[in-house]
Amino acid sequence: MQPEASSAQMVNLLVLNLQKNWCQWNIWCQRKATVAIVSGRQPGLVGGTDTIRVRTI
């Protein structure tokens, strides 16, 4: 992670990791959790989910 990353980004990454661990058994849930946090400004942050624009969770 870049040192200039804001605390909000760090919180988002923490929440993302928690959601991914919780939903690890369910690919659909994992993708939904990922898109809810990645807003498209950071494409490729979690690997190619920047093209999906769904808001859930």
mmCIF file with all atom_site columns, C-alpha atoms in Angstrom:
data_model
loop_
_atom_site.group_PDB
_atom_site.id
_atom_site.type_symbol
_atom_site.label_atom_id
_atom_site.label_alt_id
_atom_site.label_comp_id
_atom_site.label_asym_id
_atom_site.label_entity_id
_atom_site.label_seq_id
_atom_site.pdbx_PDB_ins_code
_atom_site.Cartn_x
_atom_site.Cartn_y
_atom_site.Cartn_z
_atom_site.occupancy
_atom_site.B_iso_or_equiv
_atom_site.pdbx_formal_charge
_atom_site.auth_seq_id
_atom_site.auth_comp_id
_atom_site.auth_asym_id
_atom_site.auth_atom_id
_atom_site.pdbx_PDB_model_num
ATOM 1  C CA . MET A 1 1  ? 0.000   0.000   0.000   1.00 0.00 ? 1  MET A CA 1
ATOM 2  C CA . GLN A 1 2  ? 1.195   3.499   -0.750  1.00 0.00 ? 2  GLN A CA 1
ATOM 3  C CA . PRO A 1 3  ? 2.255   5.465   2.357   1.00 0.00 ? 3  PRO A CA 1
ATOM 4  C CA . GLU A 1 4  ? 0.014   8.359   1.305   1.00 0.00 ? 4  GLU A CA 1
ATOM 5  C CA . ALA A 1 5  ? -3.098  6.202   1.485   1.00 0.00 ? 5  ALA A CA 1
ATOM 6  C CA . SER A 1 6  ? -5.776  7.860   3.596   1.00 0.00 ? 6  SER A CA 1
ATOM 7  C CA . SER A 1 7  ? -7.190  6.316   6.749   1.00 0.00 ? 7  SER A CA 1
ATOM 8  C CA . ALA A 1 8  ? -10.485 5.871   4.897   1.00 0.00 ? 8  ALA A CA 1
ATOM 9  C CA . GLN A 1 9  ? -8.735  3.714   2.289   1.00 0.00 ? 9  GLN A CA 1
ATOM 10 C CA . MET A 1 10 ? -7.113  1.660   5.052   1.00 0.00 ? 10 MET A CA 1
ATOM 11 C CA . VAL A 1 11 ? -10.490 1.132   6.716   1.00 0.00 ? 11 VAL A CA 1
ATOM 12 C CA . ASN A 1 12 ? -11.975 0.132   3.354   1.00 0.00 ? 12 ASN A CA 1
ATOM 13 C CA . LEU A 1 13 ? -9.201  -2.409  2.833   1.00 0.00 ? 13 LEU A CA 1
ATOM 14 C CA . LEU A 1 14 ? -9.706  -3.770  6.349   1.00 0.00 ? 14 LEU A CA 1
ATOM 15 C CA . VAL A 1 15 ? -13.453 -4.134  5.818   1.00 0.00 ? 15 VAL A CA 1
ATOM 16 C CA . LEU A 1 16 ? -12.819 -5.678  2.397   1.00 0.00 ? 16 LEU A CA 1
ATOM 17 C CA . ASN A 1 17 ? -10.490 -8.272  3.909   1.00 0.00 ? 17 ASN A CA 1
ATOM 18 C CA . LEU A 1 18 ? -13.004 -9.097  6.632   1.00 0.00 ? 18 LEU A CA 1
ATOM 19 C CA . GLN A 1 19 ? -15.812 -9.472  4.111   1.00 0.00 ? 19 GLN A CA 1
ATOM 20 C CA . LYS A 1 20 ? -13.677 -11.596 1.801   1.00 0.00 ? 20 LYS A CA 1
ATOM 21 C CA . ASN A 1 21 ? -12.720 -13.896 4.678   1.00 0.00 ? 21 ASN A CA 1
ATOM 22 C CA . TRP A 1 22 ? -16.328 -14.158 5.801   1.00 0.00 ? 22 TRP A CA 1
ATOM 23 C CA . CYS A 1 23 ? -17.556 -14.839 2.262   1.00 0.00 ? 23 CYS A CA 1
ATOM 24 C CA . GLN A 1 24 ? -14.579 -16.935 1.190   1.00 0.00 ? 24 GLN A CA 1
ATOM 25 C CA . TRP A 1 25 ? -16.786 -19.967 0.540   1.00 0.00 ? 25 TRP A CA 1
ATOM 26 C CA . ASN A 1 26 ? -19.136 -17.995 -1.718  1.00 0.00 ? 26 ASN A CA 1
ATOM 27 C CA . ILE A 1 27 ? -17.735 -16.433 -4.907  1.00 0.00 ? 27 ILE A CA 1
ATOM 28 C CA . TRP A 1 28 ? -20.936 -14.487 -5.568  1.00 0.00 ? 28 TRP A CA 1
ATOM 29 C CA . CYS A 1 29 ? -20.878 -12.966 -2.074  1.00 0.00 ? 29 CYS A CA 1
ATOM 30 C CA . GLN A 1 30 ? -17.163 -12.233 -2.393  1.00 0.00 ? 30 GLN A CA 1
ATOM 31 C CA . ARG A 1 31 ? -17.657 -10.314 -5.645  1.00 0.00 ? 31 ARG A CA 1
ATOM 32 C CA . LYS A 1 32 ? -20.582 -8.324  -4.214  1.00 0.00 ? 32 LYS A CA 1
ATOM 33 C CA . ALA A 1 33 ? -18.547 -7.363  -1.145  1.00 0.00 ? 33 ALA A CA 1
ATOM 34 C CA . THR A 1 34 ? -15.648 -6.351  -3.373  1.00 0.00 ? 34 THR A CA 1
ATOM 35 C CA . VAL A 1 35 ? -17.673 -4.062  -5.628  1.00 0.00 ? 35 VAL A CA 1
ATOM 36 C CA . ALA A 1 36 ? -19.387 -2.374  -2.715  1.00 0.00 ? 36 ALA A CA 1
ATOM 37 C CA . ILE A 1 37 ? -16.019 -1.014  -1.582  1.00 0.00 ? 37 ILE A CA 1
ATOM 38 C CA . VAL A 1 38 ? -14.080 -0.508  -4.808  1.00 0.00 ? 38 VAL A CA 1
ATOM 39 C CA . SER A 1 39 ? -15.668 2.548   -6.392  1.00 0.00 ? 39 SER A CA 1
ATOM 40 C CA . GLY A 1 40 ? -13.833 2.360   -9.727  1.00 0.00 ? 40 GLY A CA 1
ATOM 41 C CA . ARG A 1 41 ? -11.260 5.002   -8.800  1.00 0.00 ? 41 ARG A CA 1
ATOM 42 C CA . GLN A 1 42 ? -8.826  2.266   -7.860  1.00 0.00 ? 42 GLN A CA 1
ATOM 43 C CA . PRO A 1 43 ? -9.123  -0.226  -10.747 1.00 0.00 ? 43 PRO A CA 1
ATOM 44 C CA . GLY A 1 44 ? -7.405  -3.507  -10.161 1.00 0.00 ? 44 GLY A CA 1
ATOM 45 C CA . LEU A 1 45 ? -7.155  -3.025  -6.399  1.00 0.00 ? 45 LEU A CA 1
ATOM 46 C CA . VAL A 1 46 ? -8.607  -6.472  -5.810  1.00 0.00 ? 46 VAL A CA 1
ATOM 47 C CA . GLY A 1 47 ? -8.045  -7.801  -9.304  1.00 0.00 ? 47 GLY A CA 1
ATOM 48 C CA . GLY A 1 48 ? -10.224 -6.806  -12.241 1.00 0.00 ? 48 GLY A CA 1
ATOM 49 C CA . THR A 1 49 ? -13.426 -5.899  -10.413 1.00 0.00 ? 49 THR A CA 1
ATOM 50 C CA . ASP A 1 50 ? -13.330 -2.290  -11.584 1.00 0.00 ? 50 ASP A CA 1
ATOM 51 C CA . THR A 1 51 ? -15.615 -3.028  -14.540 1.00 0.00 ? 51 THR A CA 1
ATOM 52 C CA . ILE A 1 52 ? -18.491 -4.113  -12.299 1.00 0.00 ? 52 ILE A CA 1
ATOM 53 C CA . ARG A 1 53 ? -20.763 -1.368  -11.000 1.00 0.00 ? 53 ARG A CA 1
ATOM 54 C CA . VAL A 1 54 ? -23.059 -2.931  -8.423  1.00 0.00 ? 54 VAL A CA 1
ATOM 55 C CA . ARG A 1 55 ? -23.793 -1.459  -5.013  1.00 0.00 ? 55 ARG A CA 1
ATOM 56 C CA . THR A 1 56 ? -24.874 -3.915  -2.345  1.00 0.00 ? 56 THR A CA 1
ATOM 57 C CA . ILE A 1 57 ? -24.165 -4.885  1.272   1.00 0.00 ? 57 ILE A CA 1
#
